[in-house]
Short mmCIF file of C-alpha atoms in Angstrom, two decimals:
data_model
loop_
_atom_site.label_atom_id
_atom_site.label_comp_id
_atom_site.label_asym_id
_atom_site.label_seq_id
_atom_site.Cartn_x
_atom_site.Cartn_y
_atom_site.Cartn_z
CA MET A 1 26.40 -12.74 -11.75
CA PRO A 2 24.16 -11.98 -14.76
CA ILE A 3 20.45 -11.82 -14.10
CA LYS A 4 18.52 -14.54 -15.87
CA GLU A 5 15.47 -13.69 -17.94
CA SER A 6 12.62 -12.83 -15.60
CA PRO A 7 9.23 -14.56 -15.83
CA SER A 8 7.76 -11.15 -15.03
CA ALA A 9 6.72 -8.66 -17.69
CA CYS A 10 7.71 -5.62 -15.64
CA ILE A 11 10.24 -6.67 -12.99
CA ALA A 12 13.80 -7.62 -13.94
CA ALA A 13 15.15 -9.45 -10.89
CA GLU A 14 15.93 -12.90 -9.56
CA GLU A 15 13.66 -14.28 -6.86
CA GLN A 16 16.30 -14.15 -4.14
CA GLN A 17 16.83 -10.44 -4.73
CA ILE A 18 13.38 -9.58 -3.37
CA ALA A 19 12.37 -10.02 0.27
CA LYS A 20 9.30 -11.95 1.38
CA THR A 21 7.77 -8.69 2.65
CA VAL A 22 7.57 -5.64 0.38
CA LEU A 23 6.52 -2.08 1.17
CA MET A 24 4.83 -0.42 -1.81
CA PRO A 25 4.24 3.30 -2.29
CA GLY A 26 2.60 4.46 -5.49
CA ASP A 27 5.49 6.74 -6.40
CA PRO A 28 8.73 4.91 -7.28
CA LEU A 29 10.73 7.93 -6.05
CA ARG A 30 9.16 7.44 -2.65
CA ALA A 31 10.40 3.85 -2.78
CA LYS A 32 13.88 5.27 -3.32
CA TYR A 33 13.37 7.65 -0.38
CA VAL A 34 12.39 4.77 1.91
CA ALA A 35 15.39 2.72 0.77
CA ASP A 36 17.80 5.62 1.25
CA HIS A 37 16.50 6.74 4.65
CA TYR A 38 15.28 3.58 6.37
CA LEU A 39 17.01 0.51 4.93
CA GLU A 40 20.59 -0.54 5.56
CA ASN A 41 22.71 -1.34 2.50
CA PRO A 42 19.86 -1.04 -0.03
CA VAL A 43 20.43 -2.54 -3.47
CA CYS A 44 18.28 -1.65 -6.49
CA PHE A 45 16.70 -4.74 -8.05
CA ASN A 46 14.42 -3.11 -10.64
CA THR A 47 14.52 -0.16 -13.00
CA VAL A 48 12.12 -1.40 -15.69
CA ARG A 49 9.77 1.49 -16.62
CA ASN A 50 11.49 3.39 -13.78
CA MET A 51 9.37 1.46 -11.26
CA LEU A 52 12.22 1.41 -8.79
CA GLY A 53 12.62 -1.46 -6.33
CA TYR A 54 15.19 -1.91 -3.57
CA THR A 55 16.11 -4.55 -1.03
CA GLY A 56 18.00 -3.94 2.20
CA THR A 57 17.68 -4.69 5.88
CA TYR A 58 15.70 -3.09 8.68
CA LYS A 59 16.71 -3.99 12.23
CA GLY A 60 18.56 -6.98 10.84
CA LYS A 61 15.73 -8.36 8.71
CA LYS A 62 15.54 -8.38 4.92
CA LEU A 63 12.87 -6.06 3.51
CA SER A 64 12.11 -4.69 0.06
CA VAL A 65 10.39 -1.53 -1.14
CA MET A 66 9.03 -0.93 -4.64
CA GLY A 67 6.60 1.43 -6.36
CA HIS A 68 3.28 0.15 -7.68
CA GLY A 69 2.15 3.11 -9.79
CA MET A 70 -1.27 4.74 -9.86
CA GLY A 71 -4.61 2.97 -10.00
CA VAL A 72 -5.85 -0.59 -9.56
CA PRO A 73 -4.55 -1.93 -12.91
CA SER A 74 -0.98 -0.86 -12.15
CA ALA A 75 -1.03 -1.93 -8.51
CA GLY A 76 -2.70 -5.22 -9.43
CA LEU A 77 -0.04 -5.96 -12.03
CA TYR A 78 2.97 -5.36 -9.78
CA THR A 79 1.53 -7.08 -6.72
CA TYR A 80 0.52 -10.11 -8.78
CA GLU A 81 4.02 -10.46 -10.21
CA LEU A 82 5.66 -10.09 -6.79
CA TYR A 83 3.36 -12.68 -5.22
CA GLN A 84 3.25 -15.12 -8.12
CA PHE A 85 6.74 -14.92 -9.64
CA TYR A 86 8.97 -13.84 -6.73
CA GLY A 87 7.61 -15.68 -3.72
CA VAL A 88 6.56 -12.53 -1.86
CA GLU A 89 4.26 -13.34 1.05
CA SER A 90 3.25 -9.90 2.38
CA ILE A 91 2.74 -6.51 0.73
CA ILE A 92 2.11 -3.31 2.65
CA ARG A 93 0.92 -0.32 0.64
CA ILE A 94 2.16 3.03 1.96
CA GLY A 95 0.48 5.96 0.28
CA SER A 96 -1.54 9.14 0.53
CA ALA A 97 -5.30 9.53 0.61
CA GLY A 98 -7.97 12.19 0.67
CA GLY A 99 -9.90 12.42 3.92
CA VAL A 100 -13.66 11.86 3.84
CA GLY A 101 -14.85 11.10 7.39
CA ASP A 102 -15.71 13.78 9.94
CA ASP A 103 -13.19 12.47 12.44
CA VAL A 104 -10.34 12.13 9.93
CA HIS A 105 -7.91 15.02 9.60
CA VAL A 106 -4.79 15.76 7.62
CA ARG A 107 -1.68 14.10 9.05
CA ASP A 108 -3.75 11.21 10.39
CA VAL A 109 -2.73 7.69 9.51
CA VAL A 110 -5.52 5.46 8.19
CA ILE A 111 -5.18 1.68 8.31
CA ALA A 112 -7.55 0.18 5.75
CA MET A 113 -9.55 -2.71 7.20
CA GLY A 114 -11.41 -3.01 3.91
CA ALA A 115 -11.96 -1.18 0.64
CA SER A 116 -15.17 -0.41 -1.20
CA THR A 117 -14.63 0.47 -4.85
CA ASN A 118 -16.10 1.26 -8.26
CA SER A 119 -13.37 -0.82 -9.94
CA ARG A 120 -14.43 -3.81 -12.04
CA PHE A 121 -11.08 -5.54 -11.42
CA VAL A 122 -12.83 -8.28 -9.45
CA ASP A 123 -14.94 -9.35 -12.45
CA GLN A 124 -12.09 -11.53 -13.71
CA TYR A 125 -12.64 -13.97 -10.85
CA ARG A 126 -16.29 -14.67 -11.77
CA PHE A 127 -17.02 -14.80 -8.04
CA PRO A 128 -20.70 -15.74 -7.49
CA GLY A 129 -21.51 -12.67 -5.41
CA GLN A 130 -19.81 -9.48 -4.20
CA LEU A 131 -16.29 -10.26 -2.99
CA CYS A 132 -15.16 -8.03 -0.12
CA ALA A 133 -11.69 -6.52 -0.45
CA THR A 134 -10.28 -6.96 3.05
CA ALA A 135 -6.93 -6.63 4.80
CA SER A 136 -5.03 -9.58 6.21
CA TRP A 137 -5.70 -9.81 9.93
CA PRO A 138 -2.11 -10.50 11.13
CA LEU A 139 -0.81 -7.41 9.33
CA LEU A 140 -3.79 -5.30 10.42
CA ARG A 141 -3.34 -6.34 14.06
CA ASP A 142 0.39 -5.70 14.01
CA ALA A 143 -0.03 -2.29 12.37
CA VAL A 144 -2.53 -1.13 15.00
CA GLU A 145 -0.21 -2.33 17.75
CA ALA A 146 2.77 -0.60 16.12
CA ALA A 147 0.88 2.70 15.83
CA GLU A 148 -0.11 2.55 19.49
CA ARG A 149 3.44 1.73 20.54
CA LEU A 150 4.87 4.59 18.46
CA GLY A 151 2.25 7.09 19.64
CA VAL A 152 0.91 7.60 16.10
CA ARG A 153 -2.74 8.58 15.69
CA ALA A 154 -4.28 5.93 13.44
CA ASP A 155 -7.87 5.48 12.32
CA VAL A 156 -8.91 1.96 11.34
CA GLY A 157 -11.80 1.37 8.97
CA GLN A 158 -12.98 1.33 5.39
CA VAL A 159 -11.54 3.30 2.49
CA PHE A 160 -12.87 3.80 -1.04
CA THR A 161 -10.72 2.79 -4.00
CA ALA A 162 -11.69 4.93 -6.98
CA ASP A 163 -10.97 4.28 -10.65
CA GLN A 164 -10.93 8.01 -11.34
CA PHE A 165 -9.06 10.90 -9.73
CA TYR A 166 -11.43 13.53 -11.13
CA ASN A 167 -15.00 12.44 -10.41
CA ASP A 168 -17.75 13.98 -12.53
CA ASN A 169 -20.33 12.93 -9.91
CA ALA A 170 -20.40 15.83 -7.47
CA GLU A 171 -22.52 13.86 -4.98
CA ALA A 172 -20.17 10.87 -4.67
CA GLY A 173 -18.26 12.29 -1.70
CA GLN A 174 -21.40 12.74 0.37
CA MET A 175 -22.38 9.13 -0.26
CA TYR A 176 -18.94 7.90 0.79
CA ARG A 177 -19.27 9.86 4.01
CA LYS A 178 -22.81 8.57 4.65
CA PHE A 179 -21.48 5.00 4.66
CA GLY A 180 -18.60 5.69 7.02
CA ILE A 181 -15.78 5.75 4.46
CA LEU A 182 -12.67 7.23 6.07
CA ALA A 183 -10.61 8.11 3.02
CA LEU A 184 -10.47 8.05 -0.76
CA GLU A 185 -7.57 6.52 -2.75
CA MET A 186 -6.95 4.47 -5.90
CA GLU A 187 -5.23 1.11 -5.25
CA THR A 188 -6.16 -0.73 -2.06
CA ALA A 189 -9.06 -2.86 -3.34
CA GLY A 190 -6.99 -4.26 -6.20
CA ILE A 191 -4.12 -5.15 -3.88
CA TYR A 192 -6.43 -6.84 -1.37
CA TRP A 193 -8.23 -8.87 -4.04
CA THR A 194 -4.94 -9.98 -5.56
CA ALA A 195 -3.67 -11.13 -2.18
CA GLN A 196 -6.90 -12.97 -1.42
CA ARG A 197 -6.87 -14.75 -4.77
CA LEU A 198 -3.27 -15.93 -4.34
CA GLY A 199 -3.49 -16.79 -0.64
CA LYS A 200 -1.09 -14.02 0.39
CA GLN A 201 -1.05 -11.16 2.93
CA ALA A 202 -1.79 -7.49 2.22
CA LEU A 203 -2.37 -4.26 4.12
CA SER A 204 -2.78 -0.62 3.17
CA ILE A 205 -1.49 2.12 5.48
CA LEU A 206 -2.26 5.66 4.34
CA THR A 207 -1.55 9.24 5.33
CA ILE A 208 -4.29 11.84 4.91
CA SER A 209 -2.73 14.54 2.76
CA ASP A 210 -5.89 16.58 2.20
CA HIS A 211 -9.60 16.51 3.06
CA ILE A 212 -12.21 16.67 0.32
CA PHE A 213 -14.79 18.46 2.50
CA THR A 214 -12.81 20.76 4.78
CA GLY A 215 -10.22 21.83 2.22
CA GLU A 216 -7.40 21.07 4.65
CA ALA A 217 -4.13 20.19 2.95
CA LEU A 218 -0.58 19.55 4.11
CA SER A 219 2.33 21.72 3.16
CA ALA A 220 5.35 20.00 1.64
CA GLN A 221 7.13 19.93 5.02
CA GLU A 222 4.08 18.69 6.92
CA ARG A 223 3.50 15.99 4.31
CA GLN A 224 7.07 14.77 4.76
CA ASP A 225 6.67 14.61 8.55
CA SER A 226 3.35 12.76 8.37
CA PHE A 227 4.61 10.25 5.84
CA HIS A 228 7.49 9.63 8.23
CA GLU A 229 5.00 8.40 10.84
CA MET A 230 3.23 6.16 8.32
CA MET A 231 6.52 4.69 7.16
CA GLU A 232 7.59 3.86 10.71
CA VAL A 233 4.31 2.06 11.38
CA ALA A 234 4.68 0.15 8.11
CA LEU A 235 8.32 -0.74 8.75
CA GLU A 236 7.56 -2.06 12.23
CA THR A 237 4.65 -4.09 10.82
CA ALA A 238 6.81 -5.44 8.01
CA TRP A 239 9.64 -6.27 10.41
CA LYS A 240 7.31 -8.38 12.55
CA SER A 241 6.00 -10.24 9.51
CA VAL A 242 9.46 -11.51 8.54
CA LYS A 243 10.06 -14.97 10.00
CA GLU A 244 13.83 -15.01 10.18
#
Protein backbone atom coordinates (compact mmCIF):
# COMPACT_ATOMS: atom_id res chain seq x y z
CA MET A 1 0.00 0.00 0.00
CA PRO A 2 1.51 3.39 -0.94
CA ILE A 3 2.41 5.68 1.93
CA LYS A 4 0.36 8.85 1.98
CA GLU A 5 2.04 12.22 2.27
CA SER A 6 3.27 12.65 5.83
CA PRO A 7 2.34 15.70 7.93
CA SER A 8 5.90 15.51 9.25
CA ALA A 9 8.79 17.40 7.70
CA CYS A 10 11.34 14.68 8.45
CA ILE A 11 9.52 11.37 8.94
CA ALA A 12 7.91 9.55 6.00
CA ALA A 13 5.55 7.04 7.61
CA GLU A 14 1.90 6.40 8.36
CA GLU A 15 0.79 6.68 11.98
CA GLN A 16 0.09 2.97 12.38
CA GLN A 17 3.64 2.11 11.34
CA ILE A 18 5.09 3.60 14.52
CA ALA A 19 4.53 2.15 17.99
CA LYS A 20 3.21 4.15 20.92
CA THR A 21 6.59 3.75 22.66
CA VAL A 22 9.82 4.64 20.84
CA LEU A 23 13.43 4.10 21.88
CA MET A 24 15.68 6.87 20.56
CA PRO A 25 19.48 6.77 20.32
CA GLY A 26 21.26 9.74 18.83
CA ASP A 27 22.94 7.66 16.14
CA PRO A 28 20.55 6.23 13.52
CA LEU A 29 22.93 3.30 12.99
CA ARG A 30 22.47 2.41 16.64
CA ALA A 31 18.73 2.39 15.98
CA LYS A 32 19.40 -0.16 13.26
CA TYR A 33 21.54 -2.18 15.68
CA VAL A 34 18.74 -2.26 18.26
CA ALA A 35 16.21 -3.29 15.61
CA ASP A 36 18.46 -6.04 14.24
CA HIS A 37 19.50 -7.48 17.61
CA TYR A 38 16.53 -6.95 19.92
CA LEU A 39 13.31 -6.63 17.92
CA GLU A 40 11.46 -9.43 16.19
CA ASN A 41 10.51 -8.88 12.54
CA PRO A 42 11.67 -5.24 12.39
CA VAL A 43 10.41 -3.14 9.48
CA CYS A 44 12.03 0.16 8.48
CA PHE A 45 9.52 3.02 8.49
CA ASN A 46 11.84 5.97 7.85
CA THR A 47 14.92 6.73 5.77
CA VAL A 48 14.49 10.48 5.32
CA ARG A 49 17.90 12.16 5.91
CA ASN A 50 19.10 8.66 6.87
CA MET A 51 17.44 9.07 10.29
CA LEU A 52 16.53 5.40 10.37
CA GLY A 53 13.43 4.21 12.19
CA TYR A 54 12.17 0.65 12.71
CA THR A 55 9.16 -1.04 14.25
CA GLY A 56 9.04 -4.62 15.48
CA THR A 57 8.02 -6.54 18.56
CA TYR A 58 9.74 -7.21 21.87
CA LYS A 59 8.31 -10.01 24.01
CA GLY A 60 5.14 -9.81 21.96
CA LYS A 61 4.61 -6.06 22.23
CA LYS A 62 5.00 -3.52 19.43
CA LEU A 63 7.97 -1.17 19.90
CA SER A 64 9.79 1.27 17.64
CA VAL A 65 13.34 2.58 17.60
CA MET A 66 14.55 5.67 15.75
CA GLY A 67 17.54 8.01 15.81
CA HIS A 68 17.14 11.60 17.00
CA GLY A 69 20.46 13.10 15.90
CA MET A 70 22.79 15.31 17.92
CA GLY A 71 21.81 18.27 20.06
CA VAL A 72 18.58 19.72 21.42
CA PRO A 73 17.31 21.18 18.12
CA SER A 74 17.51 17.82 16.34
CA ALA A 75 16.13 15.79 19.25
CA GLY A 76 13.38 18.35 19.82
CA LEU A 77 12.33 18.20 16.18
CA TYR A 78 12.05 14.41 15.96
CA THR A 79 10.40 13.92 19.33
CA TYR A 80 7.87 16.67 18.59
CA GLU A 81 6.91 15.06 15.29
CA LEU A 82 6.59 11.60 16.85
CA TYR A 83 4.42 12.89 19.69
CA GLN A 84 2.35 15.36 17.69
CA PHE A 85 1.94 13.70 14.29
CA TYR A 86 2.23 9.97 15.03
CA GLY A 87 0.45 9.49 18.33
CA VAL A 88 3.55 8.37 20.22
CA GLU A 89 2.99 8.41 23.98
CA SER A 90 6.42 7.53 25.41
CA ILE A 91 9.98 8.19 24.24
CA ILE A 92 13.05 6.71 25.91
CA ARG A 93 16.40 8.19 24.92
CA ILE A 94 19.26 5.67 24.93
CA GLY A 95 22.63 7.31 24.51
CA SER A 96 26.13 7.93 25.78
CA ALA A 97 27.32 10.57 28.21
CA GLY A 98 30.48 11.90 29.78
CA GLY A 99 30.80 11.22 33.49
CA VAL A 100 31.08 14.18 35.87
CA GLY A 101 30.26 12.99 39.40
CA ASP A 102 32.81 11.40 41.72
CA ASP A 103 30.75 8.25 42.13
CA VAL A 104 30.04 7.81 38.41
CA HIS A 105 32.35 5.56 36.41
CA VAL A 106 32.59 4.34 32.86
CA ARG A 107 30.16 1.52 32.08
CA ASP A 108 27.68 2.85 34.62
CA VAL A 109 24.12 3.45 33.54
CA VAL A 110 22.68 6.86 34.44
CA ILE A 111 18.93 7.39 34.57
CA ALA A 112 18.22 11.10 34.21
CA MET A 113 15.71 12.32 36.79
CA GLY A 114 16.14 15.85 35.47
CA ALA A 115 18.35 17.91 33.19
CA SER A 116 19.96 21.28 33.77
CA THR A 117 21.05 22.99 30.57
CA ASN A 118 22.46 26.05 28.83
CA SER A 119 20.01 25.57 25.94
CA ARG A 120 17.54 28.37 25.20
CA PHE A 121 15.07 25.89 23.65
CA VAL A 122 12.60 26.56 26.46
CA ASP A 123 12.30 30.27 25.57
CA GLN A 124 9.69 29.44 22.93
CA TYR A 125 7.16 28.60 25.64
CA ARG A 126 7.36 32.03 27.31
CA PHE A 127 7.04 30.24 30.65
CA PRO A 128 6.86 32.83 33.48
CA GLY A 129 9.82 31.41 35.38
CA GLN A 130 12.44 28.67 35.02
CA LEU A 131 10.81 25.47 33.75
CA CYS A 132 12.46 22.31 35.10
CA ALA A 133 13.20 19.61 32.53
CA THR A 134 12.14 16.45 34.35
CA ALA A 135 11.57 12.79 33.54
CA SER A 136 8.16 11.16 33.61
CA TRP A 137 7.72 9.36 36.91
CA PRO A 138 6.16 6.10 35.59
CA LEU A 139 9.05 5.57 33.17
CA LEU A 140 11.64 6.60 35.77
CA ARG A 141 10.19 4.21 38.34
CA ASP A 142 10.01 1.33 35.89
CA ALA A 143 13.57 1.91 34.67
CA VAL A 144 14.98 1.83 38.20
CA GLU A 145 13.06 -1.36 38.92
CA ALA A 146 14.25 -2.92 35.65
CA ALA A 147 17.88 -2.09 36.41
CA GLU A 148 17.61 -3.64 39.87
CA ARG A 149 15.95 -6.75 38.47
CA LEU A 150 18.61 -7.14 35.77
CA GLY A 151 21.49 -6.51 38.17
CA VAL A 152 22.61 -3.40 36.28
CA ARG A 153 24.40 -0.66 38.22
CA ALA A 154 22.37 2.51 37.65
CA ASP A 155 22.82 5.98 39.11
CA VAL A 156 19.71 8.16 39.26
CA GLY A 157 19.99 11.93 39.31
CA GLN A 158 20.55 15.09 37.32
CA VAL A 159 22.43 15.41 34.04
CA PHE A 160 23.54 18.52 32.15
CA THR A 161 22.38 19.03 28.57
CA ALA A 162 24.95 21.16 26.76
CA ASP A 163 24.52 23.08 23.53
CA GLN A 164 28.20 22.65 22.72
CA PHE A 165 30.45 19.59 22.58
CA TYR A 166 33.65 21.63 22.83
CA ASN A 167 33.29 24.06 25.74
CA ASP A 168 35.59 27.09 25.76
CA ASN A 169 34.87 27.58 29.48
CA ALA A 170 37.47 25.43 31.21
CA GLU A 171 35.79 25.87 34.60
CA ALA A 172 32.34 24.61 33.54
CA GLY A 173 33.02 21.00 34.51
CA GLN A 174 33.94 21.90 38.07
CA MET A 175 30.71 23.85 38.45
CA TYR A 176 28.67 20.92 37.15
CA ARG A 177 30.34 18.68 39.70
CA LYS A 178 29.78 21.18 42.53
CA PHE A 179 26.02 21.01 41.93
CA GLY A 180 25.85 17.22 41.86
CA ILE A 181 25.54 16.74 38.10
CA LEU A 182 26.15 13.09 37.26
CA ALA A 183 26.86 13.30 33.54
CA LEU A 184 27.12 15.60 30.55
CA GLU A 185 25.20 15.07 27.28
CA MET A 186 23.38 17.06 24.59
CA GLU A 187 19.68 16.14 24.22
CA THR A 188 17.79 15.23 27.39
CA ALA A 189 16.47 18.67 28.40
CA GLY A 190 14.93 19.26 24.97
CA ILE A 191 13.23 15.87 24.98
CA TYR A 192 11.85 16.38 28.49
CA TRP A 193 10.51 19.86 27.73
CA THR A 194 8.87 18.64 24.53
CA ALA A 195 7.16 15.82 26.40
CA GLN A 196 5.99 18.15 29.17
CA ARG A 197 4.57 20.65 26.69
CA LEU A 198 2.62 17.98 24.81
CA GLY A 199 1.47 16.00 27.85
CA LYS A 200 3.54 12.95 26.92
CA GLN A 201 6.07 10.65 28.65
CA ALA A 202 9.86 10.82 28.33
CA LEU A 203 12.94 9.31 29.95
CA SER A 204 16.66 9.39 29.24
CA ILE A 205 18.83 6.35 30.02
CA LEU A 206 22.54 6.84 29.40
CA THR A 207 25.77 4.88 29.46
CA ILE A 208 28.93 6.57 30.72
CA SER A 209 31.43 6.16 27.89
CA ASP A 210 34.15 8.40 29.34
CA HIS A 211 34.80 10.62 32.37
CA ILE A 212 35.77 14.25 31.92
CA PHE A 213 37.87 14.37 35.12
CA THR A 214 39.46 10.93 35.45
CA GLY A 215 40.18 10.40 31.77
CA GLU A 216 38.60 6.94 31.89
CA ALA A 217 37.20 5.80 28.56
CA LEU A 218 35.69 2.59 27.23
CA SER A 219 37.27 0.54 24.50
CA ALA A 220 35.09 -0.34 21.53
CA GLN A 221 34.31 -3.78 22.99
CA GLU A 222 33.58 -2.44 26.48
CA ARG A 223 31.34 0.25 25.01
CA GLN A 224 29.33 -2.40 23.17
CA ASP A 225 28.91 -4.47 26.35
CA SER A 226 27.84 -1.48 28.45
CA PHE A 227 25.37 -0.24 25.87
CA HIS A 228 23.91 -3.74 25.91
CA GLU A 229 23.01 -3.27 29.58
CA MET A 230 21.46 0.15 28.92
CA MET A 231 19.43 -1.23 26.03
CA GLU A 232 18.05 -4.08 28.13
CA VAL A 233 16.95 -1.67 30.86
CA ALA A 234 15.33 0.56 28.24
CA LEU A 235 13.61 -2.33 26.47
CA GLU A 236 12.16 -3.67 29.72
CA THR A 237 10.96 -0.17 30.62
CA ALA A 238 9.44 0.32 27.17
CA TRP A 239 7.79 -3.10 27.26
CA LYS A 240 6.05 -2.26 30.54
CA SER A 241 4.81 1.06 29.16
CA VAL A 242 2.92 -0.60 26.29
CA LYS A 243 -0.71 -1.18 27.26
CA GLU A 244 -1.58 -4.08 25.00
